[in-house]
Coordinates of C-alpha atoms in Angstrom, one line a residue:
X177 CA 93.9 97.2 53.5
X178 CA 92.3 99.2 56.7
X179 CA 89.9 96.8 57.2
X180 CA 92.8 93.8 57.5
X181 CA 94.5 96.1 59.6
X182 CA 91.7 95.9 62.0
X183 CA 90.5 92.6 61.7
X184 CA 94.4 91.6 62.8
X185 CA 94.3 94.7 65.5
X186 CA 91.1 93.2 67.1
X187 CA 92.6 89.2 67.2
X188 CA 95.7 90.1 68.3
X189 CA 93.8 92.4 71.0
X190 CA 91.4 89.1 72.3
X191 CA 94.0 86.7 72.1
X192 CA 95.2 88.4 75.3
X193 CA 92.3 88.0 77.1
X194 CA 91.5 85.1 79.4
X195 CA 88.0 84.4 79.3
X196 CA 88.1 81.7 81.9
X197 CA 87.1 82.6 85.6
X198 CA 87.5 80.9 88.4
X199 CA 84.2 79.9 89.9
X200 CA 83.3 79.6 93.5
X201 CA 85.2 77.0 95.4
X202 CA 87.2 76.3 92.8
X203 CA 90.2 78.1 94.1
X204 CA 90.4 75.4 96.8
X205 CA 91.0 72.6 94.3
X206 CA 94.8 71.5 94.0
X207 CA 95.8 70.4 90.5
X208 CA 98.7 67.5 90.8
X209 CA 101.2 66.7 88.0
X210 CA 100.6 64.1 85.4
X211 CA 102.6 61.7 86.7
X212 CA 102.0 62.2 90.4
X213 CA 100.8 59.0 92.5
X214 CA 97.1 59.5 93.7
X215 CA 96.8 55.8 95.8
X216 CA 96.0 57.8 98.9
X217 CA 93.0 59.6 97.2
X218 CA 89.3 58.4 96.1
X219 CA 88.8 58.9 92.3
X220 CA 85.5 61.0 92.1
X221 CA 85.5 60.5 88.3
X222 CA 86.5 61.8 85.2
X223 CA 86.3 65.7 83.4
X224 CA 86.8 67.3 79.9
X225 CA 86.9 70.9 79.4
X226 CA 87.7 72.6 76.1
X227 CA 88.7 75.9 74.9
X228 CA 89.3 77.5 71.3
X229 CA 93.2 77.1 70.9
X230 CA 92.4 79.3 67.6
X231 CA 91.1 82.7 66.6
X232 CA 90.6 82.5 62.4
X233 CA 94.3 81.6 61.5
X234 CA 96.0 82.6 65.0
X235 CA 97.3 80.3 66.9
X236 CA 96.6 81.3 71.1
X237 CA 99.2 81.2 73.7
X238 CA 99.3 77.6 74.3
X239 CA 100.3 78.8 78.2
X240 CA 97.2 80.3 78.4
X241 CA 95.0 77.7 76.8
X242 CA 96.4 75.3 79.3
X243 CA 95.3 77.4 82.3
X244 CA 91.9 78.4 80.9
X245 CA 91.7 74.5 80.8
X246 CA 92.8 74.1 84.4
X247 CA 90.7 76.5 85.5
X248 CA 88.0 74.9 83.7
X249 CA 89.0 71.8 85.4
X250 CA 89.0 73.2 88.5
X251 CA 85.5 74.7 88.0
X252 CA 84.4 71.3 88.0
X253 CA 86.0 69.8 90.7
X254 CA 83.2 70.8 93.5
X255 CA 80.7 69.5 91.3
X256 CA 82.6 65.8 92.0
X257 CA 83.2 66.6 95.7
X258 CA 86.4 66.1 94.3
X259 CA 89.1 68.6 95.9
X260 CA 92.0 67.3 93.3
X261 CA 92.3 67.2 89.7
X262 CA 95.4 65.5 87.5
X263 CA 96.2 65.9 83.6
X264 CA 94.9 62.9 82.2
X265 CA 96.6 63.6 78.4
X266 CA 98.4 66.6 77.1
X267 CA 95.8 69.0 75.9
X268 CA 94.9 68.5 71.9
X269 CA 93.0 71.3 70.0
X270 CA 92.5 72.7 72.8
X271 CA 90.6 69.9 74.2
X272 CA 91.6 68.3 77.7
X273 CA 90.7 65.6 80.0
X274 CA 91.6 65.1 83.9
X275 CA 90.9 62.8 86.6
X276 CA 89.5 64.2 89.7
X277 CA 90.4 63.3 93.0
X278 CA 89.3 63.7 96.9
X279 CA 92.3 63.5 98.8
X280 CA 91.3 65.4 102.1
X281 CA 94.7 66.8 102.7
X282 CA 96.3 63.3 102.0
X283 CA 98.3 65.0 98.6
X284 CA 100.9 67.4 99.6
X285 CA 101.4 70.1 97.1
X286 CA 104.3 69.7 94.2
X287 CA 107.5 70.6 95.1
X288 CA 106.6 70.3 99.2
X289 CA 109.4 70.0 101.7
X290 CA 108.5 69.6 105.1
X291 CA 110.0 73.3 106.4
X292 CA 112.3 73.3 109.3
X293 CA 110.7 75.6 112.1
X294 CA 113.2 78.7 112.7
X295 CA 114.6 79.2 116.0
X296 CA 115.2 82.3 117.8
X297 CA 113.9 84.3 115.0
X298 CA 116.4 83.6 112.9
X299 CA 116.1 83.5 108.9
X300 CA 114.6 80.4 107.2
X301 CA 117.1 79.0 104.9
X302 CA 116.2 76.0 102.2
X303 CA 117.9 74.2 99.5
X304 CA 117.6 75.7 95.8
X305 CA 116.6 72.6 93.1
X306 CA 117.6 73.1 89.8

């Protein structure tokens, strides 16, 4: 019975962990939404990364297989010259594959509004989207 204890002590304990860093010059790469038109951008090519989704009989945070996997992605990236990356399919089994892109500033980020510049040093004020 101890030793179950501790066996399930020491998953639940490294299921926590990440064990996906971010390499050099991947913190520059954008990552765009599934769905998000890349027309404007030069397809560099084409990248799978995989993770274990499972430890034994536990299942992972399926947030943080998902961004292991982006980072992974992202890891990539400079290897393509590619400065982009998109979800090509949801991730399966913690498997994932994603297009990569160089857009050379050419994709604005998710969610971007062009900002109104503030006059007179008076507060910022934008619109809240549900």
């Amino acid at each position: 019975m101890r030793q179950l204890l501790m066996s399930a002590f020491v998953v639940a304990a490294l299921s926590g962990c990440t064990w996906v860093k971010m390499a050099p010059g991947a913190a520059a790469v954008k990552v765009v939404a599934a769905g998000q038109d890349m027309s404007a951008c030069e397809k560099r090519g084409e990248v799978s990364v995989s993770v274990r989704d499972r430890l034994g009989p536990y299942e992972r945070n399926d947030i943080k297989v998902r961004d292991e996997l982006e980072t992974l992605a992202r890891n990539e990236a400079p290897g393509l010259s590619a400065d982009t990356v998109q979800p090509k399919a949801e991730p399966d089994d913690g498997e994932q594959r994603f297009l990569a892109f160089r857009c050379r500033g050419a994709v604005p980020a998710a969610g971007a509004q062009a900002r109104p510049a503030a006059t007179d040093g008076a507060a910022e004020t934008y619109p809240i989207e549900d």
